[in-house]
PDB file of C-alpha atoms in Angstrom:
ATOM      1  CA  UNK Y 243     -21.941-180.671 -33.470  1.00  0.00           C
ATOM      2  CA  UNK Y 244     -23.984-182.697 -30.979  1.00  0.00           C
ATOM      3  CA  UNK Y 245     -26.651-185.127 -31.674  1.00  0.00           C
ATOM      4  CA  UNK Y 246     -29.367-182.251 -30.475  1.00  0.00           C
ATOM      5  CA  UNK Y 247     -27.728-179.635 -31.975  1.00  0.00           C
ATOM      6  CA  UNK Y 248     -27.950-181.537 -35.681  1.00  0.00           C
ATOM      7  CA  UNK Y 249     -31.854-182.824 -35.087  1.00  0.00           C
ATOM      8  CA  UNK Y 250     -32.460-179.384 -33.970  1.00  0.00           C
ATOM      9  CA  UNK Y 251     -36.058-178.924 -35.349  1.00  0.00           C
ATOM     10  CA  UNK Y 252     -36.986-182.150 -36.403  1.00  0.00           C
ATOM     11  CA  UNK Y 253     -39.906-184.091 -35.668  1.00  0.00           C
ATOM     12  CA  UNK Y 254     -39.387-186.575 -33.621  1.00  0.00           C
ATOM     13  CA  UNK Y 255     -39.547-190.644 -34.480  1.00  0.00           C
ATOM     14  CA  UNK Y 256     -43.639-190.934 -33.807  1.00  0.00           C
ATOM     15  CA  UNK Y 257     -44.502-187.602 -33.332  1.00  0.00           C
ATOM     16  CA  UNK Y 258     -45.277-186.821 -36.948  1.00  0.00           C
ATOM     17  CA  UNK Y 259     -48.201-184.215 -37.299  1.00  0.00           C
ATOM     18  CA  UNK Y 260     -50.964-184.745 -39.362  1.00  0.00           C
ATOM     19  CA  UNK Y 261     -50.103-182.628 -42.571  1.00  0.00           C
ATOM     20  CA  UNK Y 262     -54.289-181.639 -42.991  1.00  0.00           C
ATOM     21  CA  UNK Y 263     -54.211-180.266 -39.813  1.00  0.00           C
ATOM     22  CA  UNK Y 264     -50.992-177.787 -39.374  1.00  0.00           C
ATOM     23  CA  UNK Y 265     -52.201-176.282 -43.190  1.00  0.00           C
ATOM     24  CA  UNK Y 266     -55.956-175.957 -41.748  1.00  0.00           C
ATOM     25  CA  UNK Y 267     -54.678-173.834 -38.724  1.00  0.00           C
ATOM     26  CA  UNK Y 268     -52.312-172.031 -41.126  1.00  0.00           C
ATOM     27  CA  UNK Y 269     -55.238-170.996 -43.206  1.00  0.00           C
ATOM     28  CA  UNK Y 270     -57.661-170.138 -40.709  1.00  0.00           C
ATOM     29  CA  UNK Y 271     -54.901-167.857 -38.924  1.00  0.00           C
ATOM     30  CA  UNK Y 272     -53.769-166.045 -42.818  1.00  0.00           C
ATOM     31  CA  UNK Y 273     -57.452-165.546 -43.134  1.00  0.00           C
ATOM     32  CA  UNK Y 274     -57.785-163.984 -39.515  1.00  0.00           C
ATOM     33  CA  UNK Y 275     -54.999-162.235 -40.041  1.00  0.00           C
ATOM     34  CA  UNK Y 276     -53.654-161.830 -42.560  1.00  0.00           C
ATOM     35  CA  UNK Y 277     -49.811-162.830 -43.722  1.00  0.00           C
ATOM     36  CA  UNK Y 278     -47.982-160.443 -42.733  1.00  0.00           C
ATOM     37  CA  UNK Y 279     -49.630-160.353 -38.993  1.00  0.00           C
ATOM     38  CA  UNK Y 280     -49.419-164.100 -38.425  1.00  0.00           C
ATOM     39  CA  UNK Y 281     -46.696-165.210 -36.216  1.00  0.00           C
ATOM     40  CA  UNK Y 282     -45.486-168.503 -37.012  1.00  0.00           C
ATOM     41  CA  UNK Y 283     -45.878-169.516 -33.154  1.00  0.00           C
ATOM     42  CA  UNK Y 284     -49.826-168.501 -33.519  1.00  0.00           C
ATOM     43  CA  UNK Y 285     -50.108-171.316 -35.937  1.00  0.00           C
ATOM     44  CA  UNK Y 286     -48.030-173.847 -34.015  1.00  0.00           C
ATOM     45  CA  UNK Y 287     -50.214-173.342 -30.828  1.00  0.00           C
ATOM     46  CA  UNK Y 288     -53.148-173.847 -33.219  1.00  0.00           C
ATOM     47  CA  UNK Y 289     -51.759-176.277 -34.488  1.00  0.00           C
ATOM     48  CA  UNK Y 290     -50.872-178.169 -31.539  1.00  0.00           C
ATOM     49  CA  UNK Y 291     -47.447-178.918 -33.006  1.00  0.00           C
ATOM     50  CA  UNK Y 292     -43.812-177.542 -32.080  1.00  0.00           C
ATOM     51  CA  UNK Y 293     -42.620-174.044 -34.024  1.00  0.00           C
ATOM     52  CA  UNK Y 294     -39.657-175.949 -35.237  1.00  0.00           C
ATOM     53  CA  UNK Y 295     -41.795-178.635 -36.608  1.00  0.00           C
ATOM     54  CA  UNK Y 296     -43.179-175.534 -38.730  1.00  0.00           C
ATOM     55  CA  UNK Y 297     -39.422-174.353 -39.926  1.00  0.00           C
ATOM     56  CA  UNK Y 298     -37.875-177.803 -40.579  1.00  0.00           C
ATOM     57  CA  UNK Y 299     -41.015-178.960 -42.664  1.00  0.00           C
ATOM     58  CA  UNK Y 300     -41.829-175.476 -44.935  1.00  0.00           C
ATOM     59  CA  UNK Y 301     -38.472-173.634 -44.006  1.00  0.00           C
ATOM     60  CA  UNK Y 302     -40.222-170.238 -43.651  1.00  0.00           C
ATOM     61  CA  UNK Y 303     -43.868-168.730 -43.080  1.00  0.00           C
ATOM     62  CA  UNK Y 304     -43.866-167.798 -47.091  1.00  0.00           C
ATOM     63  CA  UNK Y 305     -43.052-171.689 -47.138  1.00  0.00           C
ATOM     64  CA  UNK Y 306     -46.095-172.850 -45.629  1.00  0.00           C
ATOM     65  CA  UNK Y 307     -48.061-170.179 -47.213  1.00  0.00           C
ATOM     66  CA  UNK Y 308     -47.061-171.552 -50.286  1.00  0.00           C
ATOM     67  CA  UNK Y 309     -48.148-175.121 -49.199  1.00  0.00           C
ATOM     68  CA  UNK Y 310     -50.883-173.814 -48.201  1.00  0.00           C
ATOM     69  CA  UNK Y 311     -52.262-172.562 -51.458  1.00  0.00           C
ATOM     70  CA  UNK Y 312     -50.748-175.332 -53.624  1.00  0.00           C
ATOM     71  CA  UNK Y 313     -52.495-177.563 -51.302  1.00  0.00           C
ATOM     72  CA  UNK Y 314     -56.343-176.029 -51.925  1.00  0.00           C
ATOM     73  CA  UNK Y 315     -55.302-175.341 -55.161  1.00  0.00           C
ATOM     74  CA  UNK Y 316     -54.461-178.742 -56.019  1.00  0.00           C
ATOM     75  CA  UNK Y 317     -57.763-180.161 -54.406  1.00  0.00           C
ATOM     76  CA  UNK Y 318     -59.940-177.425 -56.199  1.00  0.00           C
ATOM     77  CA  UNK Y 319     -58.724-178.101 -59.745  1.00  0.00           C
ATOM     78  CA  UNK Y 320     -59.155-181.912 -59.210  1.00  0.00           C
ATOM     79  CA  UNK Y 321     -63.025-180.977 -58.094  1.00  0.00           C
ATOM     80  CA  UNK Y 322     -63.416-179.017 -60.643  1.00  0.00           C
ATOM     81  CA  UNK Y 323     -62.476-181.442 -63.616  1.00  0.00           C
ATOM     82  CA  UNK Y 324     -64.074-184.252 -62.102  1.00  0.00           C
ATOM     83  CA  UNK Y 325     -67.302-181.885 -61.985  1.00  0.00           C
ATOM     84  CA  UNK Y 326     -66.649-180.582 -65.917  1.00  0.00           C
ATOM     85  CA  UNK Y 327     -66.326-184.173 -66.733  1.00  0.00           C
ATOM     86  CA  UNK Y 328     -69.830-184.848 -65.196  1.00  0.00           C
ATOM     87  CA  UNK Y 329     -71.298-181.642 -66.720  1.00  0.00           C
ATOM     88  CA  UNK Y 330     -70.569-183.211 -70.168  1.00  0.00           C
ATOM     89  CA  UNK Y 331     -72.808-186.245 -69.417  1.00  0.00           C
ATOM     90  CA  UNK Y 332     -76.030-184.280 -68.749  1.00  0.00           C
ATOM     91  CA  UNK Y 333     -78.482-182.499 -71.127  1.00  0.00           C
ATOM     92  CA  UNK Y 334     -77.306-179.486 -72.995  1.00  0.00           C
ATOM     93  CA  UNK Y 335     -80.332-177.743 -71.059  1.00  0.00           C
ATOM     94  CA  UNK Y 336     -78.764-178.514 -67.554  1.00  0.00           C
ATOM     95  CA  UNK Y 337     -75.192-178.308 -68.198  1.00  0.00           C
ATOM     96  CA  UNK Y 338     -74.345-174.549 -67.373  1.00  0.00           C
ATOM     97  CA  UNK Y 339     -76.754-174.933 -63.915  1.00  0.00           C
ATOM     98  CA  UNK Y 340     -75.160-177.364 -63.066  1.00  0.00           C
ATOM     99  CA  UNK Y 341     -71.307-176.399 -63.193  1.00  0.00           C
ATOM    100  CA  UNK Y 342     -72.263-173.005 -61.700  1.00  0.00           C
ATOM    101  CA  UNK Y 343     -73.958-174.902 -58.819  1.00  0.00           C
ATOM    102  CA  UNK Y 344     -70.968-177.481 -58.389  1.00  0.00           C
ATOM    103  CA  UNK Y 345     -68.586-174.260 -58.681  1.00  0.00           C
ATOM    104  CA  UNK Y 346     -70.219-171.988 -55.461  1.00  0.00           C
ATOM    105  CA  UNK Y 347     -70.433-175.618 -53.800  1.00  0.00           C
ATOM    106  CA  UNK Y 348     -66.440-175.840 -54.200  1.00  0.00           C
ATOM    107  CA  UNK Y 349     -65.693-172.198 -53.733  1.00  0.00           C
ATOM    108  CA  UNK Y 350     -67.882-172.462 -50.320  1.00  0.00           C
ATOM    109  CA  UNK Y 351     -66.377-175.078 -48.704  1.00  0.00           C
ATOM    110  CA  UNK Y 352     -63.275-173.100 -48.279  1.00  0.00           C
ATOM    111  CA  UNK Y 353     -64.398-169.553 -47.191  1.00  0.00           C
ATOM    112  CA  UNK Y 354     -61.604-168.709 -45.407  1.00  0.00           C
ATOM    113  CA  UNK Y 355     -59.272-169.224 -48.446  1.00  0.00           C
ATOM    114  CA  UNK Y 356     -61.563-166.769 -50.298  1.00  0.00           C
ATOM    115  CA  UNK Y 357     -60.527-164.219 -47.901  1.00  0.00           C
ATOM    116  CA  UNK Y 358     -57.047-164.949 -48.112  1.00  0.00           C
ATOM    117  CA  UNK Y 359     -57.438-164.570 -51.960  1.00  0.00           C
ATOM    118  CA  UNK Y 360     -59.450-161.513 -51.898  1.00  0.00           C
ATOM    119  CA  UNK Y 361     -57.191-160.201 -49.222  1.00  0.00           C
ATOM    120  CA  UNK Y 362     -54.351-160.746 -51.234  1.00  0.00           C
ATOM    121  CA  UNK Y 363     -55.248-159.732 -54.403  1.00  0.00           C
ATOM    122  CA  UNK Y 364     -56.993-156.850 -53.344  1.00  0.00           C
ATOM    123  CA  UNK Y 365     -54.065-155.530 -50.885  1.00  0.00           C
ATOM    124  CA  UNK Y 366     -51.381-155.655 -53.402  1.00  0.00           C
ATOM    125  CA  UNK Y 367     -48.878-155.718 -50.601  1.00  0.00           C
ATOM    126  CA  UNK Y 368     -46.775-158.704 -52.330  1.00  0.00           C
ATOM    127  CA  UNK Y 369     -46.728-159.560 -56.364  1.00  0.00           C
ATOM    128  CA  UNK Y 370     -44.935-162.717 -55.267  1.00  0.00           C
ATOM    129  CA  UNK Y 371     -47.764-164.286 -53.281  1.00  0.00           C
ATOM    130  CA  UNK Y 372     -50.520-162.761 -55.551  1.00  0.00           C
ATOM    131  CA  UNK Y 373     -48.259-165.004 -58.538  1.00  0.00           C
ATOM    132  CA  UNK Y 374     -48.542-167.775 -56.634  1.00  0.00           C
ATOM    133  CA  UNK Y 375     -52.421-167.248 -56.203  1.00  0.00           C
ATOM    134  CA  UNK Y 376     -52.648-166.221 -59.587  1.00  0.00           C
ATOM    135  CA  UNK Y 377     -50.275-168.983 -61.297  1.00  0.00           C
ATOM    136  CA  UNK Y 378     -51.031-172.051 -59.413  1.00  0.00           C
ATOM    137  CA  UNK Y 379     -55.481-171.451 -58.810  1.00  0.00           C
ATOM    138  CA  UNK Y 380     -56.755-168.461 -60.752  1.00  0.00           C
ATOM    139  CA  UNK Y 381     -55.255-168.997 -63.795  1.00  0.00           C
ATOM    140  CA  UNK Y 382     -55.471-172.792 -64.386  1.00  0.00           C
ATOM    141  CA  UNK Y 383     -59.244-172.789 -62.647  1.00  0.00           C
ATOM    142  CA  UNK Y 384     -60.352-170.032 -64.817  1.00  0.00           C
ATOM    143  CA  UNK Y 385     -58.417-171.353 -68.482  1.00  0.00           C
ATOM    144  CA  UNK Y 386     -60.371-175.097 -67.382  1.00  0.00           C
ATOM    145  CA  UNK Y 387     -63.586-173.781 -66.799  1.00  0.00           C
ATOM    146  CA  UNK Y 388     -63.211-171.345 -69.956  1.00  0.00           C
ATOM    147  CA  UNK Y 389     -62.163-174.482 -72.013  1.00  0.00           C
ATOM    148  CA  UNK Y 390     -65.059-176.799 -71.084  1.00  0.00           C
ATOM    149  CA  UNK Y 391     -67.484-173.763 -71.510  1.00  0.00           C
ATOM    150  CA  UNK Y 392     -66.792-173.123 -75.045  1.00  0.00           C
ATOM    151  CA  UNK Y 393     -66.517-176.725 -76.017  1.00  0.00           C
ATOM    152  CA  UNK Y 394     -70.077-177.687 -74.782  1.00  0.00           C
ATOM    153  CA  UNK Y 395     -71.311-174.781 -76.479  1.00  0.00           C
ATOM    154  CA  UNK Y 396     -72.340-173.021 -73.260  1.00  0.00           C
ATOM    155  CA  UNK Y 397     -70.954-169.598 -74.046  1.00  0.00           C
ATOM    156  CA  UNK Y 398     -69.674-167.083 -76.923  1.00  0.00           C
ATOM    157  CA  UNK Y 399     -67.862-164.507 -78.127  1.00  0.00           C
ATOM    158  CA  UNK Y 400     -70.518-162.386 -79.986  1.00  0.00           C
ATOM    159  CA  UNK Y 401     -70.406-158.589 -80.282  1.00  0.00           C
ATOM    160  CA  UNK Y 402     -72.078-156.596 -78.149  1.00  0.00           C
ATOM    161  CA  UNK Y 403     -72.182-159.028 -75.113  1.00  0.00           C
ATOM    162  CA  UNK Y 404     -69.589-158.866 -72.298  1.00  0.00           C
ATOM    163  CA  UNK Y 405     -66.172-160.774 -72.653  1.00  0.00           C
ATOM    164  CA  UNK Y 406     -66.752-164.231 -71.669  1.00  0.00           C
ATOM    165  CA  UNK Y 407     -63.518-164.333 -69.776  1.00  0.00           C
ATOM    166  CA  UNK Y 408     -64.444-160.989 -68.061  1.00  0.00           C
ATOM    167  CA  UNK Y 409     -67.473-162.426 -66.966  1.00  0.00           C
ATOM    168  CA  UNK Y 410     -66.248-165.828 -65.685  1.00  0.00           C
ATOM    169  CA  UNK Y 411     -63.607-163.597 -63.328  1.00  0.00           C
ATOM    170  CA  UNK Y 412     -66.820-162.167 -62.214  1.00  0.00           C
ATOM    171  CA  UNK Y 413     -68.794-165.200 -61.528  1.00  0.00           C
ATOM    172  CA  UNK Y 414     -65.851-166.569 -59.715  1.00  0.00           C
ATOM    173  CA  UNK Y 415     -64.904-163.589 -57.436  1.00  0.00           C
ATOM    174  CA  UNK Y 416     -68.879-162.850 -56.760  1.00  0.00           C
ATOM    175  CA  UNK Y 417     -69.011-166.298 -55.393  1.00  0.00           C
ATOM    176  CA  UNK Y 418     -65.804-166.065 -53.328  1.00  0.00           C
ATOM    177  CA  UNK Y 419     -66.967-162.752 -52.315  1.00  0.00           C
ATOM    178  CA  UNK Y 420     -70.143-163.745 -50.524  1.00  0.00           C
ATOM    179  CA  UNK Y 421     -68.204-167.233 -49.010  1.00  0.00           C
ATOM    180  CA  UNK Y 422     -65.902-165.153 -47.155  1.00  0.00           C
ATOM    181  CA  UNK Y 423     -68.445-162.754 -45.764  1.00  0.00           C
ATOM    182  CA  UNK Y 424     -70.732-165.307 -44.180  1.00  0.00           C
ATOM    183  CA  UNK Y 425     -73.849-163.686 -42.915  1.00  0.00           C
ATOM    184  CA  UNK Y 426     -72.757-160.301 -44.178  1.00  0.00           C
ATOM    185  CA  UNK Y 427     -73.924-161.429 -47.797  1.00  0.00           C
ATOM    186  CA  UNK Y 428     -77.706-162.144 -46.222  1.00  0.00           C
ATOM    187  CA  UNK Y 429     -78.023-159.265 -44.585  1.00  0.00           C
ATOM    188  CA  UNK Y 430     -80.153-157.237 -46.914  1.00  0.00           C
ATOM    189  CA  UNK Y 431     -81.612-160.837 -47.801  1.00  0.00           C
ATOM    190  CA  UNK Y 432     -84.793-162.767 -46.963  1.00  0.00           C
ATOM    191  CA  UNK Y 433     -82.480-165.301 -47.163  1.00  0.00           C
ATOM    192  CA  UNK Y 434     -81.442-165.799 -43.183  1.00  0.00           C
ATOM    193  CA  UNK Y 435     -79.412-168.704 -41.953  1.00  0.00           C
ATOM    194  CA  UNK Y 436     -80.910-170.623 -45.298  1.00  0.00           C
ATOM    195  CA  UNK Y 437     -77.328-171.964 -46.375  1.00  0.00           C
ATOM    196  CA  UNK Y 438     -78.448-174.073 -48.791  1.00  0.00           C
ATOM    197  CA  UNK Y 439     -80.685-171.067 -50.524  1.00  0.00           C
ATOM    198  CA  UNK Y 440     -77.515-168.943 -50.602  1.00  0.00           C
ATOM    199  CA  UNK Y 441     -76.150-171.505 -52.328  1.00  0.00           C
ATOM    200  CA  UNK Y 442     -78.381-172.234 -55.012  1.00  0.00           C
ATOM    201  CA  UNK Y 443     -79.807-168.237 -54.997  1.00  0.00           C
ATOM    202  CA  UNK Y 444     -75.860-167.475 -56.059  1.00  0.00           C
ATOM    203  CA  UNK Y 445     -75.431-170.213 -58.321  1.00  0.00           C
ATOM    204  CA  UNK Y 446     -78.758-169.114 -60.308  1.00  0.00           C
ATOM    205  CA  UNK Y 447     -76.902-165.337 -60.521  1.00  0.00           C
ATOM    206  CA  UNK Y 448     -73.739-167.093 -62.051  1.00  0.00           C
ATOM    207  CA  UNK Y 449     -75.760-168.678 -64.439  1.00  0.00           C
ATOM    208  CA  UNK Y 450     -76.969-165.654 -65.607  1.00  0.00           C
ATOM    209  CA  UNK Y 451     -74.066-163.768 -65.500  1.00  0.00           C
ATOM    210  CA  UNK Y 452     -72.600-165.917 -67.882  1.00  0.00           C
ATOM    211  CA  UNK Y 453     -75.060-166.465 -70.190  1.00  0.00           C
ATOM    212  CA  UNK Y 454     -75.129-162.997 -71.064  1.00  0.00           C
ATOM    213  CA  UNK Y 455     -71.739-163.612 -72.523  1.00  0.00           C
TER     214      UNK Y 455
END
């Protein structure tokens, strides 16, 4: 084997790409889209980066997929403990505003992993990837959130009321929802351009979904 033929793929010494950057372009072209219709090459150009750089680093597009995910999914949970932790300094009266306002913030500044999740889970085309989705953010978001929730008191299981759980999934996908349609959500809205009134409008309708739990 020659000396090309056994660095065949590898970066070169000094021509290491920024990590941030080749998952950004991945997720923006998933969420454009979709998986199954995004050529490896069409992230590499985005990229600005060799294909080969793409199979020698994640060894397949489900690869860097799944980096992909683990990657938001890792930053997301950190966020949202460090935001729990915060919750549990404040009043009792301003707990449950605030976590649903740091949540849309969080789910918001990644809308177009929202529509790779919705797409996903909606689409049903692969269990594997919605497991991934599932295992490594939706459950472990949704069990920390739950968790914090019932220890401050903020919700409870009572008869009569809808499933706490059930109405957490809701708050969750409502918010991811509206992120990934941009000015879709508004358009029935006196709400316009007004970002920041989206923001808090939607984080005023969590908290009331959930305290009707």
């Amino acid at each position: 084997m020659t000396p090309a033929e056994r660095h065949r793929g590898r970066p070169k010494k000094g021509d290491e790409h920024d990590t941030e950057s080749l998952l950004e372009a991945a997720l923006a072209s998933f969420a454009e889209h979709g998986f199954d219709k995004t050529p490896l090459r069409l992230i590499a150009a985005r990229a600005g980066v060799d294909v080969a750089l793409i199979s020698y680093r994640y060894g397949s597009k489900f690869g860097l997929w799944k980096a992909v995910v683990t990657s938001v999914a890792e930053e997301s949970l950190l966020q949202t403990e460090d935001f729990l932790r915060h919750a549990e300094t404040l009043p009792v009266d301003q707990r449950l505003q605030f976590i649903c306002t740091r949540l849309v913030d969080t789910i918001f500044q990644r809308p177009a992993f929202s529509k790779v999740l919705l797409s996903e889970t909606i689409s049903n085309i692969s269990a594997e990837r919605k497991e991934l989705i599932s295992g490594t953010l939706m459950k472990p978001m949704h069990d920390l959130i739950m968790s914090s929730l019932r220890d401050m008191n903020l919700i409870q299981d009572l008869e009569q009321q809808p499933d706490p759980g059930l109405s957490l999934t809701v708050a969750i996908a409502s918010a991811g929802l509206v992120s990934s349609t941009g000015s879709f959500a508004t358009l029935f809205t006196n709400i316009g351009d007004d970002r920041q009134r989206l923001e808090e409008d939607l984080a005023r309708l969590l908290c009331r979904i959930l305290r009707q739990s």
